[in-house]
PDB file of C-alpha atoms in Angstrom:
ATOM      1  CA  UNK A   1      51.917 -74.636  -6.825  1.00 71.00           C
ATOM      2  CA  UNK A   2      54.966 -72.808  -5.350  1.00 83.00           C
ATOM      3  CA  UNK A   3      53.001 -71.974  -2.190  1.00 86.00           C
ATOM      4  CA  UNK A   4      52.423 -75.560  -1.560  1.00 88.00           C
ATOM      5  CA  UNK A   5      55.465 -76.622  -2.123  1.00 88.00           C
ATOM      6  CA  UNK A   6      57.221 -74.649   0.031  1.00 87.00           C
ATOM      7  CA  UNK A   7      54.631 -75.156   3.358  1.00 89.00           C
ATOM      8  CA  UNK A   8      55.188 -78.607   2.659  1.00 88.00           C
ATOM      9  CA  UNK A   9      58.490 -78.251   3.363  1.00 89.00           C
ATOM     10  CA  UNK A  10      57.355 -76.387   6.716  1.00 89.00           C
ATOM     11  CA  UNK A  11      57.862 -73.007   5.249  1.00 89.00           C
ATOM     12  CA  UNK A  12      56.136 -69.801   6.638  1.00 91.00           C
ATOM     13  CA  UNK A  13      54.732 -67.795   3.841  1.00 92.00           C
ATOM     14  CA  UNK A  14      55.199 -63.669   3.788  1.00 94.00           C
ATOM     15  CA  UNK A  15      52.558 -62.141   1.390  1.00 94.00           C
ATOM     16  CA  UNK A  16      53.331 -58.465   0.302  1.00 93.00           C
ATOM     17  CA  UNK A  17      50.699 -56.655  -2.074  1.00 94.00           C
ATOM     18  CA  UNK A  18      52.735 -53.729  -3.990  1.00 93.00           C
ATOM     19  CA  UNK A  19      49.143 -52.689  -5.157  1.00 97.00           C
ATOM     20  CA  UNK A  20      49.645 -51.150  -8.053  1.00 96.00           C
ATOM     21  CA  UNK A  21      46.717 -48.446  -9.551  1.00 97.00           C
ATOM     22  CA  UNK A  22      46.275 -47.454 -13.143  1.00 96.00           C
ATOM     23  CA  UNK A  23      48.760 -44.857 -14.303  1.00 97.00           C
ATOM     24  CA  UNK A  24      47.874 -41.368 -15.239  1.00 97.00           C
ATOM     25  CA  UNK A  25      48.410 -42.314 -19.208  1.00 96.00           C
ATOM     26  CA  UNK A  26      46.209 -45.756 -18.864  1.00 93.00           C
ATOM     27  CA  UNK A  27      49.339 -47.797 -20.333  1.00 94.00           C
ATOM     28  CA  UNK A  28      50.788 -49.653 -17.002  1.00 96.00           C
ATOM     29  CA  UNK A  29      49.977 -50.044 -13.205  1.00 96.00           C
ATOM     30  CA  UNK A  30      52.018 -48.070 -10.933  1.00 97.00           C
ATOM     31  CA  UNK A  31      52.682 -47.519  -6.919  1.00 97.00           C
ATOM     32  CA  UNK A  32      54.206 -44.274  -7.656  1.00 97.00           C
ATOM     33  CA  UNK A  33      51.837 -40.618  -7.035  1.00 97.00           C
ATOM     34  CA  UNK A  34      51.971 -37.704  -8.766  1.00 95.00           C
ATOM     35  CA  UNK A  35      51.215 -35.801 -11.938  1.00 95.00           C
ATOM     36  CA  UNK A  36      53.233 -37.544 -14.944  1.00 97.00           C
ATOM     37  CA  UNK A  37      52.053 -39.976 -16.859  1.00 97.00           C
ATOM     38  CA  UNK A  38      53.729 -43.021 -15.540  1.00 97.00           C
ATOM     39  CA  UNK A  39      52.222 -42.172 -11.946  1.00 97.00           C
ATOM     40  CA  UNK A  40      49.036 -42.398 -10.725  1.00 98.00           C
ATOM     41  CA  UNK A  41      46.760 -39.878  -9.636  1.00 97.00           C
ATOM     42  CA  UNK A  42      44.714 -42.254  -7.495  1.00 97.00           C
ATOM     43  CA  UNK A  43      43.033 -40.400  -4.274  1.00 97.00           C
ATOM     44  CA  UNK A  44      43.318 -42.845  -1.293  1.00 98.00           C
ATOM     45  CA  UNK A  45      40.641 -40.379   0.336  1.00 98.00           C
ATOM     46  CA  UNK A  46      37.831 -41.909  -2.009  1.00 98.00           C
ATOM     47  CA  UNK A  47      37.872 -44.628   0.982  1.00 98.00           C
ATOM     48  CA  UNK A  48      35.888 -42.000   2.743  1.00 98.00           C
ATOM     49  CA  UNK A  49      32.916 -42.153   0.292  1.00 98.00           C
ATOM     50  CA  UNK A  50      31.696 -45.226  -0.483  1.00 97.00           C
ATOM     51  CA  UNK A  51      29.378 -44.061  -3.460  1.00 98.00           C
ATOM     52  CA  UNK A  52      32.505 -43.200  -5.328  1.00 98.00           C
ATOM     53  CA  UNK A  53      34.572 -44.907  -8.354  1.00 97.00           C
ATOM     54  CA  UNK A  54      37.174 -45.455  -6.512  1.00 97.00           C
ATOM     55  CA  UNK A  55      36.089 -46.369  -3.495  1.00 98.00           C
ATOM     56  CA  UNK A  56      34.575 -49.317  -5.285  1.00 98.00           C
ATOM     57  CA  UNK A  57      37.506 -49.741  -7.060  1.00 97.00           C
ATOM     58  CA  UNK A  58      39.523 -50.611  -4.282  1.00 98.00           C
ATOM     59  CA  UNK A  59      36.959 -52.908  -2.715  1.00 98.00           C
ATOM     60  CA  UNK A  60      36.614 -54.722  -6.019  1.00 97.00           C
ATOM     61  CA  UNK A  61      40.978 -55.486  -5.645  1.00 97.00           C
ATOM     62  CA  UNK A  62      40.600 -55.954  -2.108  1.00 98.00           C
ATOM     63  CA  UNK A  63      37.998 -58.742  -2.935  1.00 98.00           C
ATOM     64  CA  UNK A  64      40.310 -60.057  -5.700  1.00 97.00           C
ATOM     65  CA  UNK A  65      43.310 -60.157  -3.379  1.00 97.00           C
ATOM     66  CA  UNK A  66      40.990 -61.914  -0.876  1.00 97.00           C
ATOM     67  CA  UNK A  67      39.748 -64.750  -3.182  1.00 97.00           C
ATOM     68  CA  UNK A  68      43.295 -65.435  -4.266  1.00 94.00           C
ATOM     69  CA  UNK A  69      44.195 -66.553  -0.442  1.00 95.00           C
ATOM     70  CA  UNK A  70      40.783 -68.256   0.115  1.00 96.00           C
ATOM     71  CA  UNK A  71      42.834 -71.372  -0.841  1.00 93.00           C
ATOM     72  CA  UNK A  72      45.478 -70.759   1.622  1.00 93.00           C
ATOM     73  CA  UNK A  73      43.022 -70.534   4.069  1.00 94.00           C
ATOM     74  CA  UNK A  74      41.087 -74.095   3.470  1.00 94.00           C
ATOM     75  CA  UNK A  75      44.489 -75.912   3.087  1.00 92.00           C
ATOM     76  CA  UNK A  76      44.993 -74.847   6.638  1.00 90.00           C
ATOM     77  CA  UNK A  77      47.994 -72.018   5.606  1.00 92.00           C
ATOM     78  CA  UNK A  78      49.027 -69.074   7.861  1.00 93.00           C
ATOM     79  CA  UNK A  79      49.786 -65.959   5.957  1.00 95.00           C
ATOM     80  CA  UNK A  80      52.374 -63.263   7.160  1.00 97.00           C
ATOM     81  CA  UNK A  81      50.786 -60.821   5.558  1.00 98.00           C
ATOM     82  CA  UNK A  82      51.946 -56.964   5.312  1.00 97.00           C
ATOM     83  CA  UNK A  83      50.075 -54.624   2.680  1.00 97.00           C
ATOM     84  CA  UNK A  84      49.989 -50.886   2.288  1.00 97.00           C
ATOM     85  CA  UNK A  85      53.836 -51.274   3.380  1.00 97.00           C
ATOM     86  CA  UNK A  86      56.052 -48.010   4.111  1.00 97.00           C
ATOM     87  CA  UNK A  87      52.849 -45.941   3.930  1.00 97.00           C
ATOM     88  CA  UNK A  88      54.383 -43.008   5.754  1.00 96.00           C
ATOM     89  CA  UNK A  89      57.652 -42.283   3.445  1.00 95.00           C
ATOM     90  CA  UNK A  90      59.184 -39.315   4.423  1.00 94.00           C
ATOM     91  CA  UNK A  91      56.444 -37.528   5.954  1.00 94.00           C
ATOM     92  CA  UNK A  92      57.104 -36.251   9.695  1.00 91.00           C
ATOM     93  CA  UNK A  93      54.580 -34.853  12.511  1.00 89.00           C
ATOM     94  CA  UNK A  94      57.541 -31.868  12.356  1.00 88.00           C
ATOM     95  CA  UNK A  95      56.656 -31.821   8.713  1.00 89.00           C
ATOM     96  CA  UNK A  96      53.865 -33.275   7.155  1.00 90.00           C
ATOM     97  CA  UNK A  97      53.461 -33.681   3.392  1.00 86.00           C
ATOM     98  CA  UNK A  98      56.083 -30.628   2.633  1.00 86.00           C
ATOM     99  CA  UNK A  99      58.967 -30.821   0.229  1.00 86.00           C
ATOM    100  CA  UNK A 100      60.815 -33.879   0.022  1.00 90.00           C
ATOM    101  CA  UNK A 101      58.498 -35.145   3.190  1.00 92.00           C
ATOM    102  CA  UNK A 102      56.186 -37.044   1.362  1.00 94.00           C
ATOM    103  CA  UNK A 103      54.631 -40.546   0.886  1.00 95.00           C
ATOM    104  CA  UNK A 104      56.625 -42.943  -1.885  1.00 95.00           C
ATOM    105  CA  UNK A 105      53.178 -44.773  -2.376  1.00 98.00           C
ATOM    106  CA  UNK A 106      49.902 -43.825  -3.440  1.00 98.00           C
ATOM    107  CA  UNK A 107      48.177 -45.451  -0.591  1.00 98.00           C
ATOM    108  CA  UNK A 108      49.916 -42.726   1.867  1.00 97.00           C
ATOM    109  CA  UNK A 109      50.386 -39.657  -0.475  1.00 96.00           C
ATOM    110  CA  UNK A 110      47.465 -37.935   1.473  1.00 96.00           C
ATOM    111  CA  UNK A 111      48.417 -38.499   4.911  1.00 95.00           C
ATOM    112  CA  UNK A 112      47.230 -40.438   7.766  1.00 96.00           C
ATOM    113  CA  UNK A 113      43.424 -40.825   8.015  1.00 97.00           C
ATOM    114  CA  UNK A 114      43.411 -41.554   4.541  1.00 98.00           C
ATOM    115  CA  UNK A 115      45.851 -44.478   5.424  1.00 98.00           C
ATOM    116  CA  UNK A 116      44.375 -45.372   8.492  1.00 98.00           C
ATOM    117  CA  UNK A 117      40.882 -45.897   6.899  1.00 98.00           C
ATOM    118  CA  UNK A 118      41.814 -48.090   4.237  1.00 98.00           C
ATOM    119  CA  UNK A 119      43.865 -50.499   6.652  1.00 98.00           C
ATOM    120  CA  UNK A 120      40.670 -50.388   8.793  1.00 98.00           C
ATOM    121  CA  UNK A 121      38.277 -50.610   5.625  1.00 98.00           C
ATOM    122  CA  UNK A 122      40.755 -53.436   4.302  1.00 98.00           C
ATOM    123  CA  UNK A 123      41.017 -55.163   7.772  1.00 98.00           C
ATOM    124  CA  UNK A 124      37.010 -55.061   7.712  1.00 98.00           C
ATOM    125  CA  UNK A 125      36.709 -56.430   4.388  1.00 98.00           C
ATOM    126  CA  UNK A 126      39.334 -59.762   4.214  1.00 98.00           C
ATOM    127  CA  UNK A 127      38.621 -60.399   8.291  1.00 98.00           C
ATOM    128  CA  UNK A 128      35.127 -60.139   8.709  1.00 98.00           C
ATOM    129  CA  UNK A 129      33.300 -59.973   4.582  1.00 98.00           C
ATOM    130  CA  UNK A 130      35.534 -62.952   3.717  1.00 98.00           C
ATOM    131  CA  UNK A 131      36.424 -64.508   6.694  1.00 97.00           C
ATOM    132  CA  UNK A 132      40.243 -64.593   6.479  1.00 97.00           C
ATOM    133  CA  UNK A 133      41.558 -66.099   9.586  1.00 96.00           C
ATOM    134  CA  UNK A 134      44.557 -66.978   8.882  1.00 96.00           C
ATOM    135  CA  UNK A 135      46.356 -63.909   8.100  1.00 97.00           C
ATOM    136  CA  UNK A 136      48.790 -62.337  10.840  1.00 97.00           C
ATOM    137  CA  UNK A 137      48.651 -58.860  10.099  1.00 98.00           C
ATOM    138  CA  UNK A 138      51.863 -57.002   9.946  1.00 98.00           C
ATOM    139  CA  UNK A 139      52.164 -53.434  10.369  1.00 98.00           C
ATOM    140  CA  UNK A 140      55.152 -51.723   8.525  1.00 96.00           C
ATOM    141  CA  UNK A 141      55.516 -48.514  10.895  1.00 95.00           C
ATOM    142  CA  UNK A 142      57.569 -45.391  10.544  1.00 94.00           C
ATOM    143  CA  UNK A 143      57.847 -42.741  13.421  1.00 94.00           C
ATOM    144  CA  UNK A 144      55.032 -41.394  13.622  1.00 95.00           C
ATOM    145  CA  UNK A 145      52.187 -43.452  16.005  1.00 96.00           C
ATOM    146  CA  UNK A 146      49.108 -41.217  13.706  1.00 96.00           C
ATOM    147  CA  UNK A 147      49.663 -43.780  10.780  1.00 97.00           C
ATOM    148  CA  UNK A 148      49.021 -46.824  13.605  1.00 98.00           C
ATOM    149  CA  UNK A 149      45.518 -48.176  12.383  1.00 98.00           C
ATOM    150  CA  UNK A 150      45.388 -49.818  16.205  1.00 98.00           C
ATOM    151  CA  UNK A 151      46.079 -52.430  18.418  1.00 97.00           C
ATOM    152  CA  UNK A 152      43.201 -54.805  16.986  1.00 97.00           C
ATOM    153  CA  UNK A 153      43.744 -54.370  13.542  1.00 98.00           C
ATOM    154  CA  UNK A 154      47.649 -55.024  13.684  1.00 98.00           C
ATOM    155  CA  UNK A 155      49.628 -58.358  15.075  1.00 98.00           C
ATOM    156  CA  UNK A 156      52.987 -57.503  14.516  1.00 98.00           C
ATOM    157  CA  UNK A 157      54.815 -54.118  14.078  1.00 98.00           C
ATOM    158  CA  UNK A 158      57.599 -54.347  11.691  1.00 98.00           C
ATOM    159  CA  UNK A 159      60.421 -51.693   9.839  1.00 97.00           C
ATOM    160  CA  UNK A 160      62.466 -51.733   6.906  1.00 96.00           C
ATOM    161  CA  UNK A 161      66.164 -51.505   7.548  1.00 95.00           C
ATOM    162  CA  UNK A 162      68.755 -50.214   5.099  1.00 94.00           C
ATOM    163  CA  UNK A 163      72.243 -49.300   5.276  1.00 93.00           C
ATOM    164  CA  UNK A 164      71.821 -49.238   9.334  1.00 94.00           C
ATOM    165  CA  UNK A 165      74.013 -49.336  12.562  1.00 96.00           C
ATOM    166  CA  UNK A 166      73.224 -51.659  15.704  1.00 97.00           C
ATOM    167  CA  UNK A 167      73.058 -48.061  16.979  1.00 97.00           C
ATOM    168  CA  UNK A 168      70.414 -46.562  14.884  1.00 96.00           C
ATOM    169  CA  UNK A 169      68.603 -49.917  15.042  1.00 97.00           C
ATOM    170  CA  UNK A 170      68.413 -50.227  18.704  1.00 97.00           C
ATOM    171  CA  UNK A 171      66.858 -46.664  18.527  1.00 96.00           C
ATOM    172  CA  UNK A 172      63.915 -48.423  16.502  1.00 97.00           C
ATOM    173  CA  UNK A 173      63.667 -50.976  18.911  1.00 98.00           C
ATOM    174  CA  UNK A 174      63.584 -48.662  21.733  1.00 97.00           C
ATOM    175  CA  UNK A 175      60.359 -47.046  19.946  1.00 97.00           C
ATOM    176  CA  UNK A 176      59.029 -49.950  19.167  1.00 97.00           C
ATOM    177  CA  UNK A 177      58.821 -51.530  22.674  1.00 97.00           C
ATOM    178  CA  UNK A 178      57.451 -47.873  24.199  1.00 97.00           C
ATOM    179  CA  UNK A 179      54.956 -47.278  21.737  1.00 97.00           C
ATOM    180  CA  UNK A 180      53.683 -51.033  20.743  1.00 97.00           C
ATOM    181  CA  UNK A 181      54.414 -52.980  23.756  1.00 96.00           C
ATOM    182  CA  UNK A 182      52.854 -56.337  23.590  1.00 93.00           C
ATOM    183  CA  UNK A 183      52.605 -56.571  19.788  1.00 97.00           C
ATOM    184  CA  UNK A 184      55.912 -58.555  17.939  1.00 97.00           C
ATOM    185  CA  UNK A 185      58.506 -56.701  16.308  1.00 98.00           C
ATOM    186  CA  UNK A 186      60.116 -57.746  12.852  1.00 98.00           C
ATOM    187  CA  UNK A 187      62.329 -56.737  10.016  1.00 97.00           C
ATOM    188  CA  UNK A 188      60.045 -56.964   7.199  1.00 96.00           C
ATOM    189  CA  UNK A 189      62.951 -55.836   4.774  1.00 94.00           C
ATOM    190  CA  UNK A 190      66.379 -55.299   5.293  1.00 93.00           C
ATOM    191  CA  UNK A 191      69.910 -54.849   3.417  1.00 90.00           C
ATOM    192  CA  UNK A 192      73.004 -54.307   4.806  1.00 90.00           C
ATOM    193  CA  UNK A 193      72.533 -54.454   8.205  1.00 93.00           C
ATOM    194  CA  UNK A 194      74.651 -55.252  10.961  1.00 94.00           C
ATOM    195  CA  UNK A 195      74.711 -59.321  11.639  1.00 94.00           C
ATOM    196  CA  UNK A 196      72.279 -60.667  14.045  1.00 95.00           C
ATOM    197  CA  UNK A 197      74.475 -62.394  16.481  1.00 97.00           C
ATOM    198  CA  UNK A 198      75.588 -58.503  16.804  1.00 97.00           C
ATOM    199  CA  UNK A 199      71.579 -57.763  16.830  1.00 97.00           C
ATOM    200  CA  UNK A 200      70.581 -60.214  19.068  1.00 97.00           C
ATOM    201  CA  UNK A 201      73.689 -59.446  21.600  1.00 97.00           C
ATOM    202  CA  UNK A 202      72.719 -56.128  21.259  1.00 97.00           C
ATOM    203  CA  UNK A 203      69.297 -57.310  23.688  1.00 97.00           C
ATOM    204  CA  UNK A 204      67.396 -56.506  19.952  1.00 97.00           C
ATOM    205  CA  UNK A 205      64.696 -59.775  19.990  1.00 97.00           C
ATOM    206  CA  UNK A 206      63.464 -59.029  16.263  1.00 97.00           C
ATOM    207  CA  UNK A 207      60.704 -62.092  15.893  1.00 96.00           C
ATOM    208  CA  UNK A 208      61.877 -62.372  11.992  1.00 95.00           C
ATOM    209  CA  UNK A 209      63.576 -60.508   8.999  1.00 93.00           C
ATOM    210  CA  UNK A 210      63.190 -60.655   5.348  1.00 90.00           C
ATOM    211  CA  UNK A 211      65.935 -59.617   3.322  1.00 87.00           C
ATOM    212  CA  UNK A 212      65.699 -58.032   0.354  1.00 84.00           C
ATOM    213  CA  UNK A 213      66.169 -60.775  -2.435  1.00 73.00           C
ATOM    214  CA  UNK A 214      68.360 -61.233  -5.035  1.00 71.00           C
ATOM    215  CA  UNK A 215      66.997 -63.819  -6.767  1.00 71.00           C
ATOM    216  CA  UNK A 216      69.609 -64.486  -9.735  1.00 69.00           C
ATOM    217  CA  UNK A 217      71.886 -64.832  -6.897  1.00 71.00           C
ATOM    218  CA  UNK A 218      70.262 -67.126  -4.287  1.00 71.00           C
ATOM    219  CA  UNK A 219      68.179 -69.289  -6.821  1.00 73.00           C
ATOM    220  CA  UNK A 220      71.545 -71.084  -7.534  1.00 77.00           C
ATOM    221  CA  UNK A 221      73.266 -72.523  -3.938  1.00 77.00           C
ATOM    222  CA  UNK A 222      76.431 -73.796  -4.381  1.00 80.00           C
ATOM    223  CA  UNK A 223      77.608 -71.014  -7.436  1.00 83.00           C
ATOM    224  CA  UNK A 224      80.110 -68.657  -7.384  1.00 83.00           C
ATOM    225  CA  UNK A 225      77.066 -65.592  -7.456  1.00 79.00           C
ATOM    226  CA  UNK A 226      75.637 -67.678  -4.231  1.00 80.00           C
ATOM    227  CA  UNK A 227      79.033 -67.555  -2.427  1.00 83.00           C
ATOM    228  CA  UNK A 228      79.810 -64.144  -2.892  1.00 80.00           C
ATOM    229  CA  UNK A 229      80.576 -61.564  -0.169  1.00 81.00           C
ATOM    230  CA  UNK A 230      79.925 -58.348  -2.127  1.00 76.00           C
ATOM    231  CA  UNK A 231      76.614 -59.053  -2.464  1.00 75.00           C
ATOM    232  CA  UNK A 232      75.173 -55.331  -0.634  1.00 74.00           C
ATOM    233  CA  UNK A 233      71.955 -56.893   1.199  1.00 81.00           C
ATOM    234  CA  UNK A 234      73.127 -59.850   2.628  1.00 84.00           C
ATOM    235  CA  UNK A 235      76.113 -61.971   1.854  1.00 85.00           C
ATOM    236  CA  UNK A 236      77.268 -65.599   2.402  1.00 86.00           C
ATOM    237  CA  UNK A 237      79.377 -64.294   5.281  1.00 89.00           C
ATOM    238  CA  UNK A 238      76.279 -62.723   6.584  1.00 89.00           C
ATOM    239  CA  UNK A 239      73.897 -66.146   5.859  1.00 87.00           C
ATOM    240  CA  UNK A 240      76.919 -68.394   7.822  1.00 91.00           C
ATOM    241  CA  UNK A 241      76.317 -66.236  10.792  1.00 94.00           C
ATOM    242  CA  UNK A 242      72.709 -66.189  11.279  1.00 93.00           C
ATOM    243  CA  UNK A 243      72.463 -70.028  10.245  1.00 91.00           C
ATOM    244  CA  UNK A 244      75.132 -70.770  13.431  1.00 94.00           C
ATOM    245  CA  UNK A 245      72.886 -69.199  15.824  1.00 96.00           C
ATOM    246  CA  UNK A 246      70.984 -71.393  18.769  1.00 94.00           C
ATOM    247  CA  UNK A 247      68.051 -68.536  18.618  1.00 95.00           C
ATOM    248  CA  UNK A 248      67.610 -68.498  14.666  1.00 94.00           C
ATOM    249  CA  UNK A 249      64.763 -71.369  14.043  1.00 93.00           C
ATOM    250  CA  UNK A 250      65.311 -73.186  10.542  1.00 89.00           C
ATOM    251  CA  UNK A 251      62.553 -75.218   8.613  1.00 87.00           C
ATOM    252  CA  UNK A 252      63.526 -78.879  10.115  1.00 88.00           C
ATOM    253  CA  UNK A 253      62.745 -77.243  13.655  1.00 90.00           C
ATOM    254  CA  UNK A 254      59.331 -75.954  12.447  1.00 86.00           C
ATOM    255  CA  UNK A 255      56.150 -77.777  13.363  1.00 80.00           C
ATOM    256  CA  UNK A 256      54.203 -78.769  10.516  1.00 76.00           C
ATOM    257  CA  UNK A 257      51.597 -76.072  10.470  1.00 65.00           C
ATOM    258  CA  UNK A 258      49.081 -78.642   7.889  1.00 62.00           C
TER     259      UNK A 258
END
């Protein structure tokens, strides 16, 4: 299997569930709210009621999700693992749920508690139901600290960075350290961000970053798509840099975790 394969070669996995719901029309599975047929009109507030449809419907994928990594678990594999990502959108304490300031995902289209619950209710569930130990649970946080399920049900904090300056970033990372101190901080997504020998000069000690793949690009080292340095997320030139840094840890200086 691909996930063996890769921690065999000392490879950390990163697990992201883009948990898709039926869509209003019944034809597809979508991550999208709203009204029109290809969204979904799935309440995350059933999580409140456990005697409704869907409340059982999202422990029934929860426990599906959770069998899938029981075998992860018994070959001794630790799991970065970051659901319900970007849960807040564009919604803002200064304007919550109005206009344009909305969730982009169904899991935060009705605000905090709703959110909160079913990290805690999910938390519950894969930690303590199923026993999951060895998932580190990442947080993907926006700025508001009511979407923060809390200090034990989150390991690391983490945002999504796109199209930013090392001045806008270090604003993050500012937050970050007053709001979460003690917890790690990671990009769990980026694309064209500054390089991170700027980053790191910058006194910005991100613990890791994911970029946002391009996988008909980066499947092929060594091609001319591979080499490329108009490639928007992050390019060879930007690759050379990070892999020439003393603080950026590559596979052969991993321990092997099995």
């Amino acid at each position: 299997t691909i996930w063996r394969d890769w921690t065999n070669k000392r490879g950390i996995m990163a697990a992201l569930w883009h948990w898709g719901m039926p869509s209003n029309d019944g034809s597809t599975y979508t991550c999208t709210p709203g009204s029109a047929p290809e969204e979904t009109s799935f309440s995350p507030s059933a999580i409140f009621d456990p005697s409704s449809a869907g409340y059982r419907e999202m422990i029934r994928r929860i426990d599906q999700i959770a069998t899938w990594m029981k075998p992860l678990q018994a070959a001794r594999v630790p799991i970065l693992w970051r659901p319900l990502h970007e849960a807040q959108g564009n919604w803002s304490d200064a304007n919550p749920g109005n206009d344009w300031h909305k969730a982009w995902f169904w899991w935060g289209i009705e605000g905090p508690e709703a959110f909160v619950e079913l990290w805690r209710v999910m938390y519950d569930r894969m930690v303590n139901y199923h026993g999951l130990t060895n998932l580190i649970w990442v947080y993907n946080s926006g700025d508001s600290m009511k979407w923060y399920p809390g200090d034990e049900f989150v390991d690391v904090v983490a945002f999504d960075f796109y199209n930013q300056t090392l001045s806008s970033m270090h604003g993050w990372y500012d937050f970050f350290q007053k709001n979460y101190p003690g917890k790690i901080y990671a990009i769990s997504e980026f694309g064209n961000m500054p390089k991170v020998s700027d980053i790191w000069a910058d006194g910005q000690y991100w613990s890791f970053l994911i970029p946002w793949w391009d996988n008909a690009r980066t499947s092929q080292p060594g091609s001319s798509a591979f080499n490329s340095t108009d490639h928007n997320n992050a390019n060879i030139d930007y690759w050379k840099d990070a892999l020439e840094q003393d603080f950026i840890i590559t596979r052969d200086e991993l321990p092997n975790f099995r």
